[in-house]
Amino acid sequence: MQSTTGNPIYSLQDMLGKGKGLVAIEKIPKGTRILSEEPVVTVPCNEQASEQLQISICQQVDALSEHQRQAFLSMHNIHVYGNTAEQYLGIVRTNGLPIETSEGERGGIFFEACRINHACDNNAQKHWNTKIKRHTVHALRDIYKGEEITIYYLSVHNNREARNKALQAKLGFTCLCRLCSLPLEQSQESDRRLDEIYRLDGLIGRGGVEGIVSSPLRALGYVDQQVRLYNKQAPDDAGLPRAFLDAAQIAIANGDLARGRIFAERAVSGWSTAFGGDSIEVIEHGTLAREPSKHMLYGISMKWRTTVDEAPRGLEPSDFEDWLWKREKLKCPGQLANLRSHTTFPGFMDLPGENTVDLDFYESSDMVTYRPRRHWCFLGEIVDFGMLLRLEMKIKDVDGKEIPLYFYTDGRGSELAPAQVQKGYSVAILYAQRHTFVYGDPGIRHEDPHLIKIFPISLHEVLALNDQVQQFSVKLDGIRLCHGCGRKAASLKRCIKCSSFWYCDRACQEAGWNEKGHKTNCKLLKDPDLQGLFVLKWNEFDNYIRFPLYAIEDS
């Protein structure tokens, strides 16, 4: 939808304390193109106030009609001037809007668009459309009759103090919009969301392509949290499509065309509303939404490989969002933890960093104090070890990455008996974090002896046992699988020694014990800490847990 000169949808009116402004004279639906305008004066953005620049502006203003020149002179000017050339320059600097050209960024004067006032909770979006070479303004949400049309003058949505400091410095006014006039507590909450969105933006792009391939779940989690914050702060914010594009690129770089297509479609939908269907953003990324495999990042990793039509159908909206963002759902009562879950048992690259608040692992009700949103445990296998000033280990994680583990406990690692520290043994570390050492590769700095457990089996054996437990111990819809014969039934008998595997009768139990390896598995599962990894309610964080863990019987 687009306004036309013959049927205007706004009028220029006096606005109390603001001078002139544009006001809707009828309801303007979300996505409507309110105006599309060519500049009447243009200047290079970063050029100093040279005599040549002033001459160029004077020539452009003198070329205007008398009516246009008077409209130009009526624009606000916050700069002191001593002659006509300085006056014209001041008007351009006060009112100019950005223009992107092949020669670089420029500023332009638009008789209509430059009359639109600022609001930090703006209801319209300004944009230079490079395709049609016009400045456009679109309604970000429904704008009702009598409501002022507003845009955002700054480039970044910062907190209230930063916004008004920038507005004072550049344009000499303090914003009094609804967002800037919130009560203190609500304003602080808004500021925390905006600061967190900005911080997450840096985290998303920090690792570059390597980051979204080596730790895609972490990167996608950052975007997920950013989108949630946008939806609380301003669901129609023009920054939201950029977040969806980031998510699309993360998915596509890891071979996930199904999610990549959906994220790209959401980005295009947002840009269509804010910039119009003829904008470069919509045209270029519309192609990406149709053919995500054409993206330059596709195929770098195939860790999440899907085809474009593999998105699930018939899910409830909340379940679909959980699938889309790869959120691990809370387990049903009686369901066991899966040690192959990278959410609960992350590899090294998916661990939170020591000096950052990773919102995939932590939560806050006030954006000031944080606590874990769930428990997590790092699993690895000892590749090598040694003792100089402290115990040092080289550990291989579930992704095959080798990292150093240094003991900074009071006993510097001597708390562990020598028989426990053996190559090929598995290590479990609760609440592990990535640490950057002054010398050497990033790894884990271990300080609390109650947060570590070593199991006398390889990581491969731990994960193989996990697969067995997931198959023969988990109950689905009241039904379990007999480990001996594979029969499904509701009334099986469990092994009285480990309480984890189930059988039809004694004959099946003997078959499982002698023929299917339960003799070994049963002995391993007698360790309450190993069994505790399966039965702990990892998603229910009340307080920090420690080793030893105690198995909770599953009745």
Coordinates of N, CA, C and O in Angstrom, one line a residue, residues 236-333:
D236 N 8.1 -4.7 16.4 CA 8.1 -4.3 15.0 C 9.4 -3.5 14.7 O 9.5 -2.8 13.7
D237 N 10.4 -3.7 15.6 CA 11.7 -3.0 15.4 C 12.3 -3.4 14.1 O 12.3 -4.6 13.7
A238 N 12.9 -2.4 13.4 CA 13.5 -2.7 12.1 C 14.8 -3.5 12.2 O 15.3 -4.0 11.2
G239 N 15.3 -3.7 13.5 CA 16.5 -4.5 13.7 C 16.2 -6.0 13.7 O 17.1 -6.8 13.6
L240 N 14.9 -6.3 13.9 CA 14.5 -7.7 14.0 C 14.8 -8.6 12.8 O 15.3 -9.7 12.9
P241 N 14.5 -8.0 11.5 CA 14.9 -8.8 10.3 C 16.4 -9.2 10.3 O 16.7 -10.3 9.8
R242 N 17.2 -8.3 10.7 CA 18.7 -8.6 10.7 C 19.0 -9.8 11.6 O 19.8 -10.6 11.3
A243 N 18.3 -9.9 12.8 CA 18.5 -11.0 13.7 C 18.0 -12.3 13.0 O 18.7 -13.3 13.1
F244 N 16.9 -12.3 12.3 CA 16.5 -13.5 11.6 C 17.4 -13.9 10.4 O 17.6 -15.1 10.2
L245 N 18.0 -12.9 9.8 CA 19.0 -13.2 8.8 C 20.2 -13.9 9.4 O 20.8 -14.8 8.8
D246 N 20.7 -13.4 10.6 CA 21.8 -14.0 11.3 C 21.4 -15.5 11.6 O 22.3 -16.4 11.4
A247 N 20.2 -15.7 12.0 CA 19.8 -17.1 12.3 C 19.8 -18.0 11.0 O 20.2 -19.1 11.0
A248 N 19.3 -17.4 9.9 CA 19.3 -18.1 8.6 C 20.7 -18.5 8.2 O 21.0 -19.6 7.8
Q249 N 21.7 -17.6 8.4 CA 23.0 -17.9 8.0 C 23.7 -18.9 8.9 O 24.4 -19.8 8.4
I250 N 23.4 -18.9 10.2 CA 23.9 -20.0 11.1 C 23.3 -21.3 10.6 O 24.1 -22.3 10.6
A251 N 22.0 -21.4 10.4 CA 21.4 -22.7 9.9 C 22.0 -23.1 8.6 O 22.4 -24.3 8.5
I252 N 22.1 -22.2 7.6 CA 22.6 -22.6 6.3 C 24.0 -23.0 6.3 O 24.4 -24.0 5.7
A253 N 24.8 -22.3 7.1 CA 26.3 -22.7 7.2 C 26.5 -24.1 7.7 O 27.5 -24.7 7.5
N254 N 25.5 -24.6 8.5 CA 25.5 -25.9 9.0 C 24.7 -26.9 8.3 O 24.3 -28.0 8.8
G255 N 24.3 -26.6 7.1 CA 23.6 -27.5 6.2 C 22.1 -27.6 6.4 O 21.4 -28.4 5.8
D256 N 21.5 -26.7 7.3 CA 20.1 -26.8 7.7 C 19.3 -25.9 6.8 O 19.0 -24.8 7.1
L257 N 18.8 -26.4 5.7 CA 18.1 -25.6 4.7 C 16.6 -25.4 5.2 O 16.0 -24.4 4.8
A258 N 16.1 -26.3 6.0 CA 14.7 -26.2 6.4 C 14.6 -24.9 7.3 O 13.7 -24.0 7.1
R259 N 15.4 -24.9 8.3 CA 15.4 -23.7 9.2 C 15.9 -22.4 8.5 O 15.3 -21.4 8.7
G260 N 16.9 -22.6 7.7 CA 17.4 -21.5 6.9 C 16.4 -20.8 6.1 O 16.3 -19.5 6.1
R261 N 15.5 -21.6 5.4 CA 14.5 -21.0 4.6 C 13.5 -20.2 5.5 O 13.1 -19.1 5.1
I262 N 13.1 -20.8 6.6 CA 12.1 -20.2 7.5 C 12.6 -18.9 8.1 O 11.9 -17.8 8.1
F263 N 13.9 -18.9 8.5 CA 14.4 -17.7 9.1 C 14.6 -16.6 8.0 O 14.3 -15.4 8.3
A264 N 15.0 -17.0 6.8 CA 15.1 -16.0 5.7 C 13.7 -15.4 5.4 O 13.6 -14.2 5.1
E265 N 12.7 -16.3 5.4 CA 11.3 -15.8 5.1 C 10.9 -14.7 6.1 O 10.3 -13.7 5.8
R266 N 11.3 -15.0 7.4 CA 10.9 -14.0 8.4 C 11.7 -12.7 8.3 O 11.1 -11.6 8.5
A267 N 12.9 -12.8 7.9 CA 13.7 -11.6 7.6 C 13.1 -10.8 6.5 O 12.9 -9.6 6.6
V268 N 12.8 -11.5 5.4 CA 12.2 -10.8 4.2 C 10.8 -10.1 4.6 O 10.5 -9.0 4.2
S269 N 10.0 -10.8 5.4 CA 8.7 -10.3 5.8 C 8.9 -9.0 6.6 O 8.2 -8.0 6.4
G270 N 9.9 -9.0 7.5 CA 10.2 -7.8 8.3 C 10.7 -6.6 7.5 O 10.3 -5.5 7.6
W271 N 11.6 -6.9 6.5 CA 12.1 -5.9 5.6 C 11.0 -5.4 4.7 O 11.0 -4.2 4.3
S272 N 10.1 -6.2 4.3 CA 9.0 -5.8 3.4 C 8.2 -4.8 4.1 O 7.7 -3.8 3.5
T273 N 7.9 -5.0 5.4 CA 7.1 -4.1 6.2 C 7.9 -2.7 6.3 O 7.3 -1.7 6.1
A274 N 9.2 -2.8 6.7 CA 9.9 -1.6 7.1 C 10.5 -0.9 5.8 O 10.6 0.4 5.9
F275 N 10.8 -1.6 4.8 CA 11.5 -1.0 3.6 C 10.7 -1.0 2.3 O 11.0 -0.3 1.4
G276 N 9.7 -1.9 2.2 CA 9.0 -2.1 1.0 C 9.4 -3.3 0.2 O 10.6 -3.7 0.2
G277 N 8.5 -3.8 -0.6 CA 8.8 -5.0 -1.4 C 9.8 -4.7 -2.5 O 10.3 -5.7 -3.1
D278 N 10.0 -3.5 -2.9 CA 10.9 -3.2 -4.0 C 12.3 -2.8 -3.4 O 13.2 -2.4 -4.2
S279 N 12.6 -3.0 -2.1 CA 13.9 -2.7 -1.6 C 14.9 -3.8 -1.9 O 14.5 -5.0 -2.1
I280 N 16.2 -3.4 -1.9 CA 17.2 -4.4 -2.2 C 17.2 -5.5 -1.2 O 17.5 -6.7 -1.6
E281 N 17.0 -5.2 0.0 CA 17.0 -6.2 1.1 C 16.0 -7.3 0.8 O 16.2 -8.5 0.9
V282 N 14.8 -6.9 0.4 CA 13.7 -7.9 0.1 C 14.0 -8.7 -1.1 O 13.9 -9.9 -1.2
I283 N 14.5 -8.0 -2.2 CA 14.8 -8.7 -3.4 C 15.9 -9.7 -3.3 O 15.8 -10.9 -3.7
E284 N 17.0 -9.3 -2.6 CA 18.2 -10.2 -2.5 C 17.9 -11.3 -1.6 O 18.2 -12.5 -1.9
H285 N 17.3 -11.1 -0.4 CA 17.1 -12.1 0.5 C 15.8 -12.9 0.2 O 15.6 -14.0 0.8
G286 N 14.9 -12.4 -0.6 CA 13.8 -13.2 -1.1 C 14.3 -14.3 -1.9 O 13.8 -15.5 -1.9
T287 N 15.4 -14.1 -2.7 CA 16.1 -15.2 -3.4 C 16.6 -16.2 -2.5 O 16.5 -17.4 -2.7
L288 N 17.2 -15.8 -1.4 CA 17.8 -16.7 -0.3 C 16.7 -17.5 0.3 O 16.8 -18.7 0.5
A289 N 15.5 -16.9 0.5 CA 14.4 -17.6 1.1 C 13.9 -18.7 0.2 O 13.4 -19.8 0.6
R290 N 14.0 -18.5 -1.1 CA 13.5 -19.5 -2.1 C 14.6 -20.6 -2.3 O 14.2 -21.7 -2.5
E291 N 15.8 -20.2 -2.3 CA 16.9 -21.1 -2.6 C 18.0 -21.0 -1.6 O 19.1 -20.4 -1.9
P292 N 17.8 -21.4 -0.3 CA 18.9 -21.2 0.7 C 20.2 -21.9 0.4 O 21.2 -21.5 0.9
S293 N 20.1 -22.9 -0.5 CA 21.4 -23.6 -0.8 C 22.3 -22.8 -1.7 O 23.5 -23.2 -1.9
K294 N 21.8 -21.7 -2.2 CA 22.6 -20.8 -3.0 C 23.5 -19.9 -2.2 O 24.4 -19.2 -2.7
H295 N 23.3 -19.9 -0.9 CA 24.1 -19.0 0.0 C 25.5 -19.4 0.0 O 25.8 -20.6 0.0
M296 N 26.4 -18.5 0.0 CA 27.9 -18.7 -0.1 C 28.3 -19.6 1.1 O 29.4 -20.3 1.0
L297 N 27.6 -19.6 2.3 CA 28.1 -20.3 3.4 C 27.6 -21.8 3.4 O 28.1 -22.6 4.2
Y298 N 26.7 -22.1 2.5 CA 26.1 -23.5 2.5 C 27.2 -24.5 2.2 O 28.0 -24.4 1.3
G299 N 27.2 -25.5 3.1 CA 28.1 -26.7 2.8 C 29.4 -26.6 3.6 O 30.2 -27.5 3.6
I300 N 29.6 -25.4 4.3 CA 30.8 -25.4 5.2 C 30.8 -26.5 6.2 O 31.8 -27.1 6.5
S301 N 29.6 -26.7 6.8 CA 29.4 -27.8 7.7 C 28.1 -28.4 7.4 O 27.2 -27.7 6.9
M302 N 27.9 -29.7 7.6 CA 26.6 -30.4 7.3 C 26.2 -31.0 8.6 O 25.4 -32.0 8.7
K303 N 26.5 -30.4 9.8 CA 26.2 -30.9 11.1 C 24.7 -31.0 11.3 O 24.2 -31.9 12.0
W304 N 23.9 -30.0 10.7 CA 22.5 -30.0 10.9 C 21.8 -30.3 9.6 O 20.6 -29.8 9.4
R305 N 22.3 -31.1 8.8 CA 21.8 -31.3 7.4 C 20.3 -31.6 7.4 O 19.8 -32.5 8.0
T306 N 19.5 -30.7 6.6 CA 18.1 -31.0 6.3 C 17.9 -30.5 4.9 O 18.7 -29.7 4.3
T307 N 16.8 -30.8 4.3 CA 16.3 -30.3 3.0 C 15.3 -29.2 3.3 O 14.8 -29.1 4.4
V308 N 15.0 -28.4 2.3 CA 14.1 -27.2 2.6 C 12.7 -27.6 3.0 O 12.0 -26.8 3.6
D309 N 12.3 -28.8 2.7 CA 10.9 -29.2 3.0 C 10.8 -30.2 4.2 O 9.8 -30.8 4.4
E310 N 11.8 -30.2 5.0 CA 11.8 -31.0 6.2 C 11.3 -30.4 7.5 O 11.4 -31.0 8.5
A311 N 10.7 -29.2 7.4 CA 10.1 -28.6 8.5 C 8.9 -29.4 9.0 O 8.1 -29.8 8.1
P312 N 8.7 -29.6 10.3 CA 7.6 -30.4 10.7 C 6.3 -29.7 10.5 O 6.2 -28.4 10.5
R313 N 5.2 -30.5 10.3 CA 3.9 -29.9 10.0 C 2.9 -30.3 11.2 O 3.1 -31.3 11.8
G314 N 2.0 -29.5 11.4 CA 0.9 -29.8 12.4 C 1.3 -29.6 13.8 O 0.5 -30.0 14.7
L315 N 2.4 -28.9 14.1 CA 2.8 -28.6 15.5 C 2.1 -27.4 16.0 O 1.7 -26.5 15.3
E316 N 1.9 -27.4 17.3 CA 1.4 -26.2 18.0 C 2.5 -25.1 17.8 O 3.7 -25.4 17.7
P317 N 2.1 -23.8 17.7 CA 3.1 -22.7 17.5 C 4.3 -22.8 18.4 O 5.4 -22.6 18.0
S318 N 4.0 -23.0 19.7 CA 5.1 -23.0 20.7 C 6.1 -24.2 20.4 O 7.3 -24.1 20.5
D319 N 5.5 -25.4 20.0 CA 6.3 -26.5 19.7 C 7.1 -26.3 18.4 O 8.3 -26.7 18.3
F320 N 6.5 -25.6 17.5 CA 7.2 -25.3 16.2 C 8.4 -24.3 16.5 O 9.5 -24.5 16.0
E321 N 8.2 -23.3 17.4 CA 9.3 -22.4 17.8 C 10.4 -23.2 18.5 O 11.6 -22.9 18.3
D322 N 10.0 -24.1 19.3 CA 11.1 -25.0 20.0 C 11.9 -25.7 19.0 O 13.1 -25.8 19.1
W323 N 11.2 -26.3 18.0 CA 11.9 -27.0 16.9 C 12.8 -26.0 16.1 O 14.0 -26.3 15.9
L324 N 12.3 -24.9 15.8 CA 13.0 -23.9 14.9 C 14.3 -23.5 15.6 O 15.3 -23.4 14.9
W325 N 14.2 -23.2 16.8 CA 15.4 -22.6 17.5 C 16.2 -23.7 18.2 O 17.1 -23.4 18.9
K326 N 15.9 -25.0 17.9 CA 16.6 -26.1 18.5 C 16.6 -26.0 20.0 O 17.7 -26.3 20.6
R327 N 15.5 -25.6 20.6 CA 15.4 -25.6 22.1 C 15.1 -27.0 22.6 O 14.2 -27.7 22.1
E328 N 15.9 -27.4 23.6 CA 15.6 -28.7 24.2 C 14.4 -28.6 25.1 O 14.4 -27.8 26.1
K329 N 13.4 -29.4 24.9 CA 12.2 -29.3 25.7 C 12.5 -30.0 27.1 O 13.3 -30.9 27.2
L330 N 11.7 -29.5 28.1 CA 11.8 -30.2 29.4 C 11.4 -31.6 29.3 O 10.4 -31.9 28.6
K331 N 12.0 -32.5 30.0 CA 11.7 -33.9 29.9 C 10.5 -34.2 30.7 O 10.2 -33.6 31.7
C332 N 9.7 -35.2 30.3 CA 8.6 -35.7 31.0 C 9.0 -36.4 32.3 O 10.2 -36.9 32.3
P333 N 8.2 -36.4 33.3 CA 8.6 -37.2 34.5 C 8.9 -38.6 34.2 O 8.2 -39.3 33.4

